[in-house]
mmCIF file of C-alpha atoms in Angstrom:
data_model
loop_
_atom_site.group_PDB
_atom_site.id
_atom_site.type_symbol
_atom_site.label_atom_id
_atom_site.label_comp_id
_atom_site.label_asym_id
_atom_site.label_seq_id
_atom_site.Cartn_x
_atom_site.Cartn_y
_atom_site.Cartn_z
ATOM 1 C CA MET S 1 -33.233 -5.472 32.696
ATOM 2 C CA GLU S 2 -33.928 -1.985 33.991
ATOM 3 C CA PHE S 3 -30.233 -1.542 34.752
ATOM 4 C CA THR S 4 -29.437 -2.281 31.104
ATOM 5 C CA TRP S 5 -31.882 0.384 29.953
ATOM 6 C CA SER S 6 -30.370 2.874 32.416
ATOM 7 C CA VAL S 7 -26.902 2.236 31.019
ATOM 8 C CA GLY S 8 -28.325 2.801 27.543
ATOM 9 C CA HIS S 9 -29.915 6.077 28.638
ATOM 10 C CA PHE S 10 -26.637 7.204 30.190
ATOM 11 C CA PHE S 11 -24.503 6.540 27.117
ATOM 12 C CA MET S 12 -27.102 7.947 24.728
ATOM 13 C CA TRP S 13 -27.197 11.271 26.594
ATOM 14 C CA LEU S 14 -23.426 11.247 27.089
ATOM 15 C CA PHE S 15 -23.036 10.993 23.304
ATOM 16 C CA ILE S 16 -25.697 13.634 22.623
ATOM 17 C CA GLY S 17 -24.180 16.018 25.167
ATOM 18 C CA ARG S 18 -20.678 15.442 23.799
ATOM 19 C CA PHE S 19 -21.389 15.838 20.110
ATOM 20 C CA PHE S 20 -24.775 17.418 19.436
ATOM 21 C CA LEU S 21 -26.589 19.372 22.101
ATOM 22 C CA LYS S 22 -25.413 22.150 24.402
ATOM 23 C CA ASN S 23 -28.671 23.647 25.632
ATOM 24 C CA TRP S 24 -29.921 22.467 29.041
ATOM 25 C CA TYR S 25 -33.484 23.633 28.374
ATOM 26 C CA ILE S 26 -33.759 21.541 25.226
ATOM 27 C CA PHE S 27 -32.232 18.571 27.039
ATOM 28 C CA ILE S 28 -34.777 18.843 29.870
ATOM 29 C CA LEU S 29 -37.653 19.194 27.398
ATOM 30 C CA LEU S 30 -36.548 16.145 25.388
ATOM 31 C CA SER S 31 -35.758 14.013 28.414
ATOM 32 C CA ILE S 32 -39.034 14.638 30.248
ATOM 33 C CA SER S 33 -41.076 14.486 27.043
ATOM 34 C CA TRP S 34 -39.711 11.046 26.179
ATOM 35 C CA GLU S 35 -40.548 9.686 29.632
ATOM 36 C CA ILE S 36 -44.116 10.980 29.229
ATOM 37 C CA ILE S 37 -44.419 9.549 25.703
ATOM 38 C CA GLU S 38 -43.388 6.131 27.044
ATOM 39 C CA PHE S 39 -46.688 6.035 28.990
ATOM 40 C CA PHE S 40 -48.545 5.850 25.675
ATOM 41 C CA ILE S 41 -46.323 3.408 23.778
ATOM 42 C CA PRO S 42 -48.061 0.011 23.788
ATOM 43 C CA LEU S 43 -44.820 -2.016 23.801
ATOM 44 C CA ASP S 44 -43.185 -3.959 26.621
ATOM 45 C CA PHE S 45 -39.951 -1.954 26.609
ATOM 46 C CA ALA S 46 -41.867 1.203 27.529
ATOM 47 C CA THR S 47 -43.613 -0.339 30.538
ATOM 48 C CA GLU S 48 -41.843 0.703 33.729
ATOM 49 C CA THR S 49 -42.554 1.987 37.207
ATOM 50 C CA ILE S 50 -42.729 5.659 38.107
ATOM 51 C CA SER S 51 -39.599 5.291 40.259
ATOM 52 C CA ASN S 52 -37.728 3.907 37.259
ATOM 53 C CA LYS S 53 -38.872 6.831 35.120
ATOM 54 C CA ILE S 54 -37.579 9.213 37.785
ATOM 55 C CA SER S 55 -34.261 7.362 37.982
ATOM 56 C CA ASP S 56 -34.061 7.566 34.165
ATOM 57 C CA LEU S 57 -34.231 11.358 34.450
ATOM 58 C CA PHE S 58 -31.315 11.353 36.907
ATOM 59 C CA VAL S 59 -29.309 8.993 34.686
ATOM 60 C CA ASN S 60 -30.105 11.126 31.633
ATOM 61 C CA THR S 61 -28.940 14.234 33.459
ATOM 62 C CA ALA S 62 -25.683 12.610 34.578
ATOM 63 C CA GLY S 63 -24.960 11.429 31.042
ATOM 64 C CA PHE S 64 -25.754 14.792 29.497
ATOM 65 C CA TYR S 65 -23.704 16.665 32.107
ATOM 66 C CA LEU S 66 -20.636 14.464 31.583
ATOM 67 C CA GLY S 67 -21.059 14.658 27.818
ATOM 68 C CA LYS S 68 -21.142 18.443 27.928
ATOM 69 C CA LYS S 69 -18.218 18.489 30.370
ATOM 70 C CA SER S 70 -16.131 16.346 28.007
ATOM 71 C CA ARG S 71 -16.388 19.018 25.292
ATOM 72 C CA LYS S 72 -13.853 21.224 27.091
#
């Protein structure tokens, strides 16, 4: 299941980087903030290990990078 969420993260940030957001600082702020907010969401989908949260940040970054790269 975690793999499915990672794929979702990747394509979400790919889309955002391609069509909406250019600024790396805003991306980092949003990406890290969401992972922190997930600690406080009392729903099953937000429950994950610290290592998965860290891997989400790497997946988010890869998606955003490739989305931005595809603009050119």
